[in-house]
Amino acid sequence: MCSLEMNGKTASQVDQKCSGEGISNILIRQYEKKDYTAVRQMFTSCFTELVSPAFTWTMKQPSTVTKLLVCSFVMYIVTRSLLFSMLAVVALVCILYYACQRLYTDFVKYKLQTDLSNIESHYLDRPGASFWVAETAGKVIGAVAVAPCDENRSACELFRLMVLQEFRHCGIASELVQTLLAFAEDYGYKMCQLHTSNIQFPAIKLYEKMDFQLKSHCTFTQANSFTFLLPLFVIKFEKNLGSKPSSCVRAN
């Protein structure tokens, strides 16, 4: 049965017990206009916090170590100064951190100005699209969205999966994805795809656990002048869905 009815008010109750947080009675429901500020703030928090792990991952990669060594060696050859050689390494490290910061802050800024600027028109008013939030004690703590793929109308794409940090590892993200997949199958989609970055390890683990298959890699669309220095990229996952006939009728 489709999780979204004509009035757009249907919600599914998820009974969760999270030992670390004592969370219970988590509600997964369709997005409402009152959630606008909370969703945007949560999106900003969840994605800007990726700057630190992205930088840490970058600094651990052999390619980065090679760049730092080459930078130091070249500067020493040119200046014959250990001080300038060290300063060159420090400068490159700062550039790498700046590149990580710009990559995710520019991504957040772009999405806040596009689909998250008007969630209703992008996800609730379009056939085959929807947006859900997870809520506990009146607080929005997670979200996920779905929309039809532009290049393949029989496929949908998962967007904006996020859970506040203090509520993670409680199965909330899994329930949000399950809600989305149930909607997608009922609507008649044949496939669900998504994109995530290679440093979002918990998300990747979740998608693999839910039988999404890795299909390809690509570069970030919101790149900056220093992105080429980073060992970061976008991963595309796909999951084949059942062939249920569409049972969802969207109100315009």
CSV table of C-alpha atoms in Angstrom, one decimal:
chain,number,residue,atom,x,y,z
A,1,MET,CA,0.0,0.0,0.0
A,2,CYS,CA,1.3,3.4,-0.9
A,3,SER,CA,2.7,5.5,2.1
A,4,LEU,CA,1.3,8.7,0.6
A,5,GLU,CA,-2.4,9.4,0.3
A,6,MET,CA,-4.4,12.1,-1.5
A,7,ASN,CA,-4.3,14.5,1.5
A,8,GLY,CA,-0.6,14.1,1.9
A,9,LYS,CA,-1.0,13.6,5.7
A,10,THR,CA,-0.3,9.8,6.1
A,11,ALA,CA,2.5,9.0,8.6
A,12,SER,CA,4.0,5.7,9.6
A,13,GLN,CA,4.9,5.0,13.2
A,14,VAL,CA,8.3,3.5,13.9
A,15,ASP,CA,8.9,2.0,17.3
A,16,GLN,CA,12.6,2.4,18.0
A,17,LYS,CA,14.7,1.6,21.1
A,18,CYS,CA,18.1,3.2,21.0
A,19,SER,CA,20.1,2.2,24.0
A,20,GLY,CA,22.5,5.2,23.8
A,21,GLU,CA,19.8,7.9,23.6
A,22,GLY,CA,16.7,6.3,25.0
A,23,ILE,CA,14.8,7.2,21.8
A,24,SER,CA,11.4,5.7,21.3
A,25,ASN,CA,8.2,6.3,19.2
A,26,ILE,CA,9.9,7.8,16.2
A,27,LEU,CA,7.4,9.1,13.7
A,28,ILE,CA,8.2,9.0,9.9
A,29,ARG,CA,5.8,11.3,8.1
A,30,GLN,CA,5.5,13.4,5.1
A,31,TYR,CA,7.2,16.8,5.1
A,32,GLU,CA,5.0,19.8,6.2
A,33,LYS,CA,5.6,23.5,5.8
A,34,LYS,CA,6.3,23.9,9.5
A,35,ASP,CA,9.4,21.7,9.0
A,36,TYR,CA,11.1,24.1,6.6
A,37,THR,CA,13.5,25.8,9.0
A,38,ALA,CA,14.4,22.6,10.9
A,39,VAL,CA,15.1,20.7,7.6
A,40,ARG,CA,17.4,23.4,6.2
A,41,GLN,CA,19.3,23.7,9.5
A,42,MET,CA,19.7,19.9,9.7
A,43,PHE,CA,20.9,19.8,6.1
A,44,THR,CA,23.5,22.5,6.8
A,45,SER,CA,24.7,20.8,10.0
A,46,CYS,CA,24.9,17.3,8.5
A,47,PHE,CA,26.8,18.2,5.4
A,48,THR,CA,29.2,20.9,6.7
A,49,GLU,CA,30.3,18.4,9.4
A,50,LEU,CA,31.8,16.4,6.5
A,51,VAL,CA,34.6,18.9,6.1
A,52,SER,CA,36.7,17.4,8.9
A,53,PRO,CA,36.4,13.7,7.8
A,54,ALA,CA,37.1,14.8,4.2
A,55,PHE,CA,40.3,16.6,5.3
A,56,THR,CA,41.4,13.7,7.5
A,57,TRP,CA,40.8,11.2,4.7
A,58,THR,CA,42.7,13.5,2.3
A,59,MET,CA,45.7,13.8,4.5
A,60,LYS,CA,45.9,10.0,5.0
A,61,GLN,CA,46.1,9.2,1.2
A,62,PRO,CA,49.5,8.3,-0.4
A,63,SER,CA,48.8,10.8,-3.2
A,64,THR,CA,48.6,13.6,-0.7
A,65,VAL,CA,51.8,12.6,1.1
A,66,THR,CA,53.5,12.5,-2.3
A,67,LYS,CA,52.2,16.0,-3.1
A,68,LEU,CA,53.5,17.3,0.2
A,69,LEU,CA,56.9,15.7,-0.3
A,70,VAL,CA,57.3,17.0,-3.9
A,71,CYS,CA,56.2,20.5,-2.7
A,72,SER,CA,58.8,20.5,0.0
A,73,PHE,CA,61.5,19.2,-2.2
A,74,VAL,CA,60.9,21.6,-5.0
A,75,MET,CA,60.8,24.6,-2.6
A,76,TYR,CA,64.1,23.5,-1.0
A,77,ILE,CA,65.7,23.1,-4.5
A,78,VAL,CA,64.6,26.6,-5.4
A,79,THR,CA,65.3,28.4,-2.2
A,80,ARG,CA,67.8,26.2,-0.4
A,81,SER,CA,65.9,27.0,2.8
A,82,LEU,CA,64.4,24.5,5.2
A,83,LEU,CA,62.2,27.2,6.6
A,84,PHE,CA,60.6,28.0,3.2
A,85,SER,CA,60.4,24.3,2.5
A,86,MET,CA,58.3,23.8,5.7
A,87,LEU,CA,56.2,26.9,5.0
A,88,ALA,CA,55.4,25.5,1.5
A,89,VAL,CA,54.1,22.3,3.1
A,90,VAL,CA,52.1,24.2,5.6
A,91,ALA,CA,50.6,26.4,2.8
A,92,LEU,CA,49.6,23.3,0.8
A,93,VAL,CA,48.0,21.7,3.9
A,94,CYS,CA,46.0,24.9,4.4
A,95,ILE,CA,45.0,24.9,0.7
A,96,LEU,CA,43.8,21.3,1.1
A,97,TYR,CA,41.7,22.1,4.1
A,98,TYR,CA,40.2,25.2,2.3
A,99,ALA,CA,39.4,23.0,-0.7
A,100,CYS,CA,37.5,20.5,1.5
A,101,GLN,CA,35.7,23.3,3.3
A,102,ARG,CA,34.7,25.0,0.0
A,103,LEU,CA,33.6,21.7,-1.5
A,104,TYR,CA,31.0,21.1,1.1
A,105,THR,CA,30.0,24.6,2.0
A,106,ASP,CA,29.4,25.4,-1.7
A,107,PHE,CA,27.4,22.2,-2.0
A,108,VAL,CA,25.2,23.2,1.0
A,109,LYS,CA,24.8,26.8,-0.3
A,110,TYR,CA,23.8,25.5,-3.7
A,111,LYS,CA,21.2,23.1,-2.4
A,112,LEU,CA,19.7,25.6,0.0
A,113,GLN,CA,19.2,27.9,-3.0
A,114,THR,CA,17.7,25.2,-5.2
A,115,ASP,CA,15.5,22.2,-4.1
A,116,LEU,CA,15.6,23.1,-0.4
A,117,SER,CA,14.5,26.6,-1.1
A,118,ASN,CA,11.0,25.3,-2.0
A,119,ILE,CA,10.6,21.7,-0.9
A,120,GLU,CA,6.9,21.6,-1.7
A,121,SER,CA,7.4,22.5,-5.4
A,122,HIS,CA,10.4,20.2,-5.8
A,123,TYR,CA,9.2,17.1,-4.0
A,124,LEU,CA,5.5,17.4,-2.9
A,125,ASP,CA,3.9,18.9,-6.0
A,126,ARG,CA,5.6,16.6,-8.5
A,127,PRO,CA,4.2,13.2,-9.5
A,128,GLY,CA,6.5,10.4,-8.3
A,129,ALA,CA,8.3,12.6,-5.8
A,130,SER,CA,8.0,13.0,-2.0
A,131,PHE,CA,9.8,14.1,1.1
A,132,TRP,CA,9.7,12.5,4.5
A,133,VAL,CA,11.0,13.6,7.9
A,134,ALA,CA,11.7,11.6,11.1
A,135,GLU,CA,10.4,13.1,14.2
A,136,THR,CA,10.6,12.4,18.0
A,137,ALA,CA,9.1,14.5,20.8
A,138,GLY,CA,8.1,17.1,18.2
A,139,LYS,CA,11.7,17.5,16.9
A,140,VAL,CA,12.7,16.8,13.3
A,141,ILE,CA,15.8,14.5,13.5
A,142,GLY,CA,16.0,13.0,10.0
A,143,ALA,CA,14.8,13.3,6.5
A,144,VAL,CA,14.9,11.7,3.0
A,145,ALA,CA,13.5,12.7,-0.4
A,146,VAL,CA,12.8,11.0,-3.7
A,147,ALA,CA,12.2,12.3,-7.2
A,148,PRO,CA,12.0,10.8,-10.7
A,149,CYS,CA,15.3,10.6,-12.6
A,150,ASP,CA,15.5,13.1,-15.5
A,151,GLU,CA,17.3,10.7,-17.8
A,152,ASN,CA,15.1,7.6,-17.0
A,153,ARG,CA,11.5,8.2,-16.0
A,154,SER,CA,11.1,4.5,-14.8
A,155,ALA,CA,13.8,5.2,-12.2
A,156,CYS,CA,13.8,7.4,-9.1
A,157,GLU,CA,16.6,9.0,-7.2
A,158,LEU,CA,17.1,9.1,-3.4
A,159,PHE,CA,18.0,12.6,-2.2
A,160,ARG,CA,18.8,14.4,1.1
A,161,LEU,CA,19.1,11.4,3.4
A,162,MET,CA,20.2,12.8,6.8
A,163,VAL,CA,20.0,12.2,10.5
A,164,LEU,CA,21.1,14.5,13.3
A,165,GLN,CA,24.4,13.3,14.8
A,166,GLU,CA,23.1,12.6,18.2
A,167,PHE,CA,20.3,10.3,16.8
A,168,ARG,CA,22.5,8.2,14.6
A,169,HIS,CA,23.1,4.4,15.0
A,170,CYS,CA,19.5,3.9,16.0
A,171,GLY,CA,18.1,2.6,12.7
A,172,ILE,CA,16.5,5.9,11.7
A,173,ALA,CA,18.3,6.2,8.3
A,174,SER,CA,17.4,2.6,7.5
A,175,GLU,CA,13.7,3.2,8.3
A,176,LEU,CA,13.7,6.4,6.1
A,177,VAL,CA,15.2,4.5,3.2
A,178,GLN,CA,12.7,1.7,3.7
A,179,THR,CA,9.8,4.2,3.6
A,180,LEU,CA,11.2,5.6,0.4
A,181,LEU,CA,11.7,2.2,-1.3
A,182,ALA,CA,8.1,1.2,-0.4
A,183,PHE,CA,6.8,4.4,-2.0
A,184,ALA,CA,9.0,3.8,-5.0
A,185,GLU,CA,7.8,0.3,-5.6
A,186,ASP,CA,4.1,1.2,-5.1
A,187,TYR,CA,4.5,4.1,-7.5
A,188,GLY,CA,5.9,1.6,-10.1
A,189,TYR,CA,9.5,2.6,-10.3
A,190,LYS,CA,11.8,-0.1,-11.7
A,191,MET,CA,15.0,1.2,-10.1
A,192,CYS,CA,16.2,3.6,-7.4
A,193,GLN,CA,19.6,5.3,-7.7
A,194,LEU,CA,21.6,7.7,-5.5
A,195,HIS,CA,24.8,9.6,-5.3
A,196,THR,CA,27.1,10.0,-2.2
A,197,SER,CA,30.7,11.0,-1.6
A,198,ASN,CA,33.4,8.4,-1.0
A,199,ILE,CA,34.1,9.6,2.6
A,200,GLN,CA,30.5,9.0,3.8
A,201,PHE,CA,31.4,5.6,5.1
A,202,PRO,CA,28.3,5.0,7.3
A,203,ALA,CA,26.0,5.9,4.4
A,204,ILE,CA,27.9,3.6,2.0
A,205,LYS,CA,27.7,0.8,4.5
A,206,LEU,CA,23.9,1.3,4.9
A,207,TYR,CA,23.3,1.3,1.1
A,208,GLU,CA,25.3,-1.8,0.6
A,209,LYS,CA,23.4,-3.5,3.4
A,210,MET,CA,20.2,-2.6,1.7
A,211,ASP,CA,21.3,-4.2,-1.6
A,212,PHE,CA,22.3,-1.1,-3.5
A,213,GLN,CA,25.0,-1.9,-6.1
A,214,LEU,CA,27.9,0.4,-6.8
A,215,LYS,CA,27.8,1.4,-10.4
A,216,SER,CA,30.2,4.3,-11.1
A,217,HIS,CA,32.3,7.2,-9.9
A,218,CYS,CA,32.3,10.8,-11.0
A,219,THR,CA,33.6,14.2,-10.0
A,220,PHE,CA,31.8,16.7,-7.8
A,221,THR,CA,29.6,19.1,-9.8
A,222,GLN,CA,30.1,21.9,-7.2
A,223,ALA,CA,33.9,21.9,-7.7
A,224,ASN,CA,36.3,24.7,-6.8
A,225,SER,CA,39.7,25.7,-8.1
A,226,PHE,CA,41.5,23.4,-5.7
A,227,THR,CA,39.2,20.3,-5.9
A,228,PHE,CA,41.6,18.6,-8.3
A,229,LEU,CA,44.0,18.3,-5.3
A,230,LEU,CA,41.5,16.2,-3.3
A,231,PRO,CA,41.1,12.4,-3.5
A,232,LEU,CA,37.3,12.8,-3.2
A,233,PHE,CA,34.7,11.8,-5.7
A,234,VAL,CA,31.0,10.9,-6.0
A,235,ILE,CA,29.8,7.3,-6.0
A,236,LYS,CA,26.6,6.2,-7.8
A,237,PHE,CA,24.5,3.4,-6.4
A,238,GLU,CA,21.6,1.6,-7.9
A,239,LYS,CA,18.9,-0.8,-6.7
A,240,ASN,CA,16.5,-2.8,-8.8
A,241,LEU,CA,12.9,-2.6,-7.5
A,242,GLY,CA,9.9,-4.9,-7.9
A,243,SER,CA,7.5,-4.5,-10.7
A,244,LYS,CA,4.4,-3.6,-8.7
A,245,PRO,CA,1.8,-1.5,-10.6
A,246,SER,CA,1.5,2.1,-9.6
A,247,SER,CA,-1.1,2.5,-6.8
A,248,CYS,CA,-0.3,6.1,-5.8
A,249,VAL,CA,-2.4,8.9,-7.2
A,250,ARG,CA,-0.9,12.4,-6.6
A,251,ALA,CA,-3.1,15.3,-6.0
A,252,ASN,CA,-2.1,18.4,-8.1
